[in-house]
PDB file of C-alpha atoms in Angstrom:
ATOM      1  CA  ALA A  30      -0.516 -20.644 -14.676  1.00 40.00           C
ATOM      2  CA  SER A  31      -3.900 -19.532 -15.826  1.00 42.00           C
ATOM      3  CA  GLU A  32      -4.895 -16.151 -17.169  1.00 50.00           C
ATOM      4  CA  ALA A  33      -6.134 -13.932 -14.324  1.00 49.00           C
ATOM      5  CA  SER A  34      -9.678 -14.032 -15.684  1.00 55.00           C
ATOM      6  CA  ASP A  35      -9.540 -17.862 -15.496  1.00 57.00           C
ATOM      7  CA  ALA A  36      -8.917 -17.909 -11.724  1.00 55.00           C
ATOM      8  CA  ALA A  37     -11.588 -19.863  -9.857  1.00 58.00           C
ATOM      9  CA  CYS A  38     -12.997 -16.912  -7.892  1.00 66.00           C
ATOM     10  CA  TYR A  39     -11.913 -14.030 -10.122  1.00 68.00           C
ATOM     11  CA  ASP A  40     -13.462 -10.635  -9.360  1.00 71.00           C
ATOM     12  CA  SER A  41     -16.179 -11.891  -6.991  1.00 82.00           C
ATOM     13  CA  LYS A  42     -17.907 -10.127  -4.120  1.00 88.00           C
ATOM     14  CA  TRP A  43     -17.786 -11.838  -0.698  1.00 88.00           C
ATOM     15  CA  TYR A  44     -19.716 -10.636   2.351  1.00 89.00           C
ATOM     16  CA  LEU A  45     -18.224 -11.977   5.587  1.00 86.00           C
ATOM     17  CA  PRO A  46     -19.831 -10.969   8.903  1.00 79.00           C
ATOM     18  CA  ASP A  47     -18.150 -10.827  12.307  1.00 79.00           C
ATOM     19  CA  GLY A  48     -14.685  -9.993  10.979  1.00 77.00           C
ATOM     20  CA  GLY A  49     -14.529 -13.288   9.105  1.00 82.00           C
ATOM     21  CA  LYS A  50     -14.882 -15.281  12.338  1.00 85.00           C
ATOM     22  CA  ASN A  51     -15.438 -18.989  11.579  1.00 85.00           C
ATOM     23  CA  THR A  52     -14.619 -18.357   7.909  1.00 86.00           C
ATOM     24  CA  PHE A  53     -11.778 -20.359   6.375  1.00 86.00           C
ATOM     25  CA  ILE A  54     -10.566 -19.735   2.830  1.00 87.00           C
ATOM     26  CA  SER A  55      -8.263 -22.353   1.302  1.00 89.00           C
ATOM     27  CA  CYS A  56      -6.560 -21.304  -1.917  1.00 88.00           C
ATOM     28  CA  TYR A  57      -4.964 -23.788  -4.310  1.00 90.00           C
ATOM     29  CA  GLY A  58      -2.750 -22.640  -7.166  1.00 87.00           C
ATOM     30  CA  ASP A  59      -3.970 -19.264  -8.379  1.00 83.00           C
ATOM     31  CA  GLY A  60      -7.590 -20.104  -7.528  1.00 80.00           C
ATOM     32  CA  CYS A  61      -7.875 -17.053  -5.266  1.00 83.00           C
ATOM     33  CA  GLU A  62      -5.920 -14.718  -7.529  1.00 83.00           C
ATOM     34  CA  ASP A  63      -7.684 -11.373  -7.844  1.00 80.00           C
ATOM     35  CA  PHE A  64     -10.496 -12.770  -5.686  1.00 82.00           C
ATOM     36  CA  GLY A  65     -12.396  -9.520  -5.972  1.00 86.00           C
ATOM     37  CA  SER A  66     -13.967  -7.598  -3.120  1.00 90.00           C
ATOM     38  CA  VAL A  67     -14.316  -8.820   0.449  1.00 89.00           C
ATOM     39  CA  TYR A  68     -16.770  -6.987   2.695  1.00 91.00           C
ATOM     40  CA  PHE A  69     -16.609  -7.027   6.512  1.00 90.00           C
ATOM     41  CA  ASN A  70     -18.871  -5.325   9.004  1.00 88.00           C
ATOM     42  CA  SER A  71     -15.959  -3.947  11.023  1.00 85.00           C
ATOM     43  CA  SER A  72     -12.692  -5.914  10.749  1.00 86.00           C
ATOM     44  CA  MET A  73     -10.987  -8.685   8.791  1.00 86.00           C
ATOM     45  CA  SER A  74      -8.795  -9.726  11.718  1.00 84.00           C
ATOM     46  CA  SER A  75     -10.546 -13.087  12.347  1.00 84.00           C
ATOM     47  CA  LEU A  76     -10.522 -14.336   8.740  1.00 85.00           C
ATOM     48  CA  SER A  77      -8.444 -17.474   8.120  1.00 85.00           C
ATOM     49  CA  VAL A  78      -6.709 -17.962   4.756  1.00 87.00           C
ATOM     50  CA  THR A  79      -4.319 -20.771   3.813  1.00 88.00           C
ATOM     51  CA  THR A  80      -2.606 -21.022   0.460  1.00 91.00           C
ATOM     52  CA  ASN A  81      -0.952 -23.882  -1.433  1.00 93.00           C
ATOM     53  CA  GLY A  82       0.803 -22.722  -4.598  1.00 93.00           C
ATOM     54  CA  CYS A  83       0.488 -26.258  -6.065  1.00 94.00           C
ATOM     55  CA  GLY A  84       3.560 -25.544  -8.208  1.00 92.00           C
ATOM     56  CA  GLU A  85       1.562 -22.889 -10.093  1.00 90.00           C
ATOM     57  CA  CYS A  86       2.548 -19.837  -8.033  1.00 90.00           C
ATOM     58  CA  TYR A  87       5.436 -19.473  -5.610  1.00 90.00           C
ATOM     59  CA  SER A  88       4.513 -16.856  -2.984  1.00 89.00           C
ATOM     60  CA  LEU A  89       1.455 -15.507  -1.197  1.00 87.00           C
ATOM     61  CA  SER A  90       1.528 -12.366  -3.311  1.00 87.00           C
ATOM     62  CA  SER A  91       1.713 -14.241  -6.632  1.00 89.00           C
ATOM     63  CA  CYS A  92      -1.066 -16.659  -5.629  1.00 89.00           C
ATOM     64  CA  ILE A  93      -3.379 -14.007  -4.150  1.00 87.00           C
ATOM     65  CA  GLY A  94      -2.843 -11.047  -6.469  1.00 87.00           C
ATOM     66  CA  THR A  95      -5.022  -8.239  -5.117  1.00 88.00           C
ATOM     67  CA  TRP A  96      -8.208  -8.352  -3.059  1.00 88.00           C
ATOM     68  CA  SER A  97     -10.172  -5.162  -2.344  1.00 90.00           C
ATOM     69  CA  VAL A  98     -11.162  -4.974   1.331  1.00 90.00           C
ATOM     70  CA  TYR A  99     -14.214  -3.045   2.535  1.00 91.00           C
ATOM     71  CA  CYS A 100     -15.210  -2.363   6.141  1.00 90.00           C
ATOM     72  CA  ASP A 101     -18.510  -0.845   7.207  1.00 88.00           C
ATOM     73  CA  GLY A 102     -19.411  -0.399   3.530  1.00 85.00           C
ATOM     74  CA  SER A 103     -16.366   1.725   2.629  1.00 89.00           C
ATOM     75  CA  TYR A 104     -13.143   0.824   0.826  1.00 89.00           C
ATOM     76  CA  ALA A 105     -10.445   0.183   3.447  1.00 88.00           C
ATOM     77  CA  ALA A 106      -7.381  -1.366   1.790  1.00 88.00           C
ATOM     78  CA  SER A 107      -5.955  -3.652  -0.863  1.00 88.00           C
ATOM     79  CA  TYR A 108      -4.720  -7.030   0.348  1.00 88.00           C
ATOM     80  CA  TYR A 109      -1.741  -8.481  -1.566  1.00 87.00           C
ATOM     81  CA  GLY A 110      -1.278 -11.886   0.075  1.00 85.00           C
ATOM     82  CA  ASP A 111       1.511 -10.872   2.419  1.00 85.00           C
ATOM     83  CA  SER A 112       0.698  -7.207   3.029  1.00 86.00           C
ATOM     84  CA  CYS A 113      -2.016  -4.579   2.862  1.00 87.00           C
ATOM     85  CA  SER A 114      -1.950  -1.118   1.354  1.00 88.00           C
ATOM     86  CA  SER A 115      -3.069   0.301   4.705  1.00 79.00           C
ATOM     87  CA  THR A 116      -2.309  -1.990   7.651  1.00 67.00           C
ATOM     88  CA  ALA A 117      -4.002   0.170  10.271  1.00 70.00           C
ATOM     89  CA  THR A 118      -7.344  -0.120   8.504  1.00 80.00           C
ATOM     90  CA  CYS A 119      -9.970  -2.817   8.986  1.00 86.00           C
ATOM     91  CA  GLY A 120      -7.747  -5.042  11.138  1.00 86.00           C
ATOM     92  CA  CYS A 121      -5.467  -5.831   8.213  1.00 84.00           C
ATOM     93  CA  ASP A 122      -2.327  -5.583  10.365  1.00 81.00           C
ATOM     94  CA  THR A 123      -3.627  -8.313  12.705  1.00 81.00           C
ATOM     95  CA  PHE A 124      -4.814 -10.404   9.768  1.00 82.00           C
ATOM     96  CA  VAL A 125      -1.427 -10.274   7.988  1.00 82.00           C
ATOM     97  CA  ASP A 126       0.374 -11.157  11.241  1.00 79.00           C
ATOM     98  CA  ASN A 127      -1.860 -14.218  11.735  1.00 74.00           C
ATOM     99  CA  ILE A 128      -2.217 -15.425   8.136  1.00 75.00           C
ATOM    100  CA  GLY A 129      -2.058 -19.162   7.584  1.00 68.00           C
ATOM    101  CA  ASN A 130       0.950 -20.912   6.160  1.00 76.00           C
ATOM    102  CA  PHE A 131       1.961 -20.800   2.525  1.00 88.00           C
ATOM    103  CA  THR A 132       2.965 -24.159   1.084  1.00 91.00           C
ATOM    104  CA  ASN A 133       3.861 -25.304  -2.389  1.00 93.00           C
ATOM    105  CA  ASN A 134       2.930 -28.984  -2.388  1.00 93.00           C
ATOM    106  CA  GLU A 135       1.847 -30.254  -5.807  1.00 92.00           C
ATOM    107  CA  ALA A 136       1.033 -33.666  -4.267  1.00 92.00           C
ATOM    108  CA  ASP A 137      -1.852 -32.188  -2.226  1.00 92.00           C
ATOM    109  CA  SER A 138      -5.063 -33.923  -3.331  1.00 90.00           C
ATOM    110  CA  TYR A 139      -6.755 -30.538  -3.880  1.00 89.00           C
ATOM    111  CA  CYS A 140      -4.128 -29.305  -6.337  1.00 88.00           C
ATOM    112  CA  VAL A 141      -4.918 -29.243 -10.032  1.00 69.00           C
ATOM    113  CA  THR A 142      -3.372 -32.100 -11.977  1.00 56.00           C
ATOM    114  CA  GLY A 143      -3.407 -31.482 -15.698  1.00 54.00           C
ATOM    115  CA  SER A 144      -6.935 -30.329 -16.506  1.00 48.00           C
ATOM    116  CA  SER A 145      -8.682 -31.953 -13.535  1.00 45.00           C
ATOM    117  CA  VAL A 146      -9.279 -30.971  -9.961  1.00 45.00           C
ATOM    118  CA  THR A 147      -8.896 -33.936  -7.628  1.00 43.00           C
ATOM    119  CA  GLY A 148      -9.907 -34.233  -4.005  1.00 44.00           C
ATOM    120  CA  ILE A 149     -13.218 -32.505  -4.659  1.00 41.00           C
ATOM    121  CA  SER A 150     -16.412 -34.489  -5.223  1.00 37.00           C
ATOM    122  CA  GLY A 151     -16.339 -35.559  -8.848  1.00 35.00           C
ATOM    123  CA  THR A 152     -13.939 -34.174 -11.411  1.00 31.00           C
ATOM    124  CA  SER A 153     -14.237 -30.996 -13.402  1.00 31.00           C
ATOM    125  CA  SER A 154     -12.022 -29.081 -15.761  1.00 31.00           C
ATOM    126  CA  ALA A 155     -10.367 -26.142 -14.108  1.00 34.00           C
ATOM    127  CA  SER A 156      -7.027 -24.480 -13.897  1.00 38.00           C
ATOM    128  CA  SER A 157      -7.179 -23.700 -10.198  1.00 43.00           C
ATOM    129  CA  ALA A 158      -9.334 -24.107  -7.129  1.00 46.00           C
ATOM    130  CA  GLY A 159     -10.473 -22.196  -4.084  1.00 49.00           C
ATOM    131  CA  ALA A 160     -12.672 -23.284  -1.212  1.00 49.00           C
ATOM    132  CA  ILE A 161     -14.571 -21.353   1.436  1.00 52.00           C
ATOM    133  CA  ALA A 162     -16.058 -22.783   4.602  1.00 51.00           C
ATOM    134  CA  GLY A 163     -17.807 -20.960   7.381  1.00 50.00           C
ATOM    135  CA  SER A 164     -20.661 -21.091   9.791  1.00 46.00           C
TER     136      SER A 164
END
Protein backbone atom coordinates (compact mmCIF):
# COMPACT_ATOMS: atom_id res chain seq x y z
CA ALA A 1 0.00 0.00 0.00
CA SER A 2 1.16 3.49 -0.72
CA GLU A 3 1.59 6.33 1.72
CA ALA A 4 -1.60 8.40 1.89
CA SER A 5 0.12 11.34 0.21
CA ASP A 6 1.00 9.03 -2.71
CA ALA A 7 -2.65 8.21 -3.51
CA ALA A 8 -3.57 9.14 -7.08
CA CYS A 9 -6.12 11.84 -6.18
CA TYR A 10 -4.93 12.76 -2.69
CA ASP A 11 -6.45 15.91 -1.17
CA SER A 12 -8.04 17.24 -4.37
CA LYS A 13 -11.08 19.45 -4.84
CA TRP A 14 -13.87 18.12 -7.10
CA TYR A 15 -16.90 20.16 -8.16
CA LEU A 16 -19.77 17.94 -9.31
CA PRO A 17 -23.04 19.58 -10.42
CA ASP A 18 -26.51 18.04 -10.36
CA GLY A 19 -25.87 15.78 -7.37
CA GLY A 20 -23.17 13.91 -9.27
CA LYS A 21 -25.64 12.82 -11.95
CA ASN A 22 -23.81 11.21 -14.90
CA THR A 23 -20.59 11.17 -12.87
CA PHE A 24 -18.88 7.82 -12.35
CA ILE A 25 -15.81 7.45 -10.14
CA SER A 26 -13.87 4.18 -10.41
CA CYS A 27 -11.29 3.63 -7.69
CA TYR A 28 -8.49 1.08 -7.99
CA GLY A 29 -6.34 0.13 -5.02
CA ASP A 30 -6.00 3.15 -2.75
CA GLY A 31 -6.17 5.57 -5.69
CA CYS A 32 -9.16 7.38 -4.17
CA GLU A 33 -7.88 7.28 -0.60
CA ASP A 34 -8.33 10.65 1.08
CA PHE A 35 -9.67 12.00 -2.22
CA GLY A 36 -10.11 15.43 -0.71
CA SER A 37 -13.19 17.60 -0.96
CA VAL A 38 -16.21 16.92 -3.15
CA TYR A 39 -18.59 19.81 -3.79
CA PHE A 40 -22.23 19.38 -4.85
CA ASN A 41 -24.84 22.02 -5.55
CA SER A 42 -27.47 20.27 -3.44
CA SER A 43 -27.02 16.50 -3.03
CA MET A 44 -24.57 13.67 -3.62
CA SER A 45 -27.30 11.06 -4.05
CA SER A 46 -26.76 10.53 -7.82
CA LEU A 47 -22.97 10.06 -7.70
CA SER A 48 -21.73 6.62 -8.76
CA VAL A 49 -18.58 5.17 -7.16
CA THR A 50 -17.15 1.68 -7.70
CA THR A 51 -14.08 0.38 -5.94
CA ASN A 52 -11.65 -2.47 -6.65
CA GLY A 53 -9.16 -3.01 -3.83
CA CYS A 54 -6.73 -4.66 -6.30
CA GLY A 55 -5.23 -6.61 -3.38
CA GLU A 56 -3.96 -3.32 -1.91
CA CYS A 57 -6.90 -2.53 0.39
CA TYR A 58 -9.63 -4.86 1.59
CA SER A 59 -12.77 -2.81 2.31
CA LEU A 60 -14.51 0.33 1.10
CA SER A 61 -13.40 2.22 4.18
CA SER A 62 -9.72 1.25 3.82
CA CYS A 63 -9.68 2.06 0.09
CA ILE A 64 -11.58 5.36 0.39
CA GLY A 65 -10.27 6.78 3.66
CA THR A 66 -12.11 10.07 4.19
CA TRP A 67 -13.68 12.46 1.70
CA SER A 68 -15.04 15.83 2.83
CA VAL A 69 -18.49 16.48 1.34
CA TYR A 70 -19.84 19.99 0.74
CA CYS A 71 -23.36 20.93 -0.36
CA ASP A 72 -24.43 24.41 -1.37
CA GLY A 73 -20.95 25.67 -0.45
CA SER A 74 -21.04 24.47 3.17
CA TYR A 75 -19.42 21.45 4.83
CA ALA A 76 -22.04 18.68 5.09
CA ALA A 77 -20.37 15.42 6.12
CA SER A 78 -17.35 13.14 5.94
CA TYR A 79 -17.69 10.11 3.68
CA TYR A 80 -15.79 6.99 4.81
CA GLY A 81 -16.44 4.54 1.97
CA ASP A 82 -19.27 2.67 3.63
CA SER A 83 -20.80 5.38 5.82
CA CYS A 84 -21.08 9.12 6.36
CA SER A 85 -20.63 11.15 9.51
CA SER A 86 -24.10 12.63 8.98
CA THR A 87 -26.34 10.48 6.77
CA ALA A 88 -29.26 12.91 6.71
CA THR A 89 -27.12 15.60 5.12
CA CYS A 90 -26.52 16.17 1.41
CA GLY A 91 -28.19 12.93 0.32
CA CYS A 92 -25.44 10.83 1.86
CA ASP A 93 -27.91 8.25 3.20
CA THR A 94 -29.22 7.58 -0.33
CA PHE A 95 -25.70 7.57 -1.75
CA VAL A 96 -24.42 5.00 0.79
CA ASP A 97 -27.47 2.79 0.17
CA ASN A 98 -26.83 2.83 -3.60
CA ILE A 99 -23.02 2.70 -3.67
CA GLY A 100 -21.45 0.47 -6.29
CA ASN A 101 -19.94 -2.88 -5.52
CA PHE A 102 -16.62 -3.38 -3.79
CA THR A 103 -14.41 -6.01 -5.39
CA ASN A 104 -10.88 -7.14 -4.74
CA ASN A 105 -9.74 -8.49 -8.10
CA GLU A 106 -6.00 -8.07 -8.69
CA ALA A 107 -6.41 -9.47 -12.23
CA ASP A 108 -8.45 -6.42 -13.32
CA SER A 109 -6.55 -4.70 -16.15
CA TYR A 110 -6.79 -1.35 -14.33
CA CYS A 111 -5.09 -2.61 -11.17
CA VAL A 112 -1.50 -1.66 -10.48
CA THR A 113 0.99 -4.41 -11.24
CA GLY A 114 4.36 -3.75 -9.68
CA SER A 115 5.20 -0.15 -10.55
CA SER A 116 3.02 0.13 -13.66
CA VAL A 117 -0.59 0.92 -14.30
CA THR A 118 -2.02 -1.26 -17.06
CA GLY A 119 -5.27 -0.87 -18.92
CA ILE A 120 -4.77 2.87 -19.27
CA SER A 121 -3.31 4.39 -22.44
CA GLY A 122 0.43 3.98 -22.15
CA THR A 123 2.21 3.00 -18.97
CA SER A 124 3.25 5.21 -16.11
CA SER A 125 4.71 4.66 -12.68
CA ALA A 126 2.11 4.87 -9.97
CA SER A 127 1.07 3.07 -6.86
CA SER A 128 -2.66 3.37 -7.44
CA ALA A 129 -5.23 4.67 -9.88
CA GLY A 130 -8.54 6.47 -9.95
CA ALA A 131 -10.72 7.44 -12.87
CA ILE A 132 -13.58 9.90 -13.24
CA ALA A 133 -16.02 10.06 -16.12
CA GLY A 134 -18.99 12.33 -16.52
CA SER A 135 -20.93 14.41 -18.95
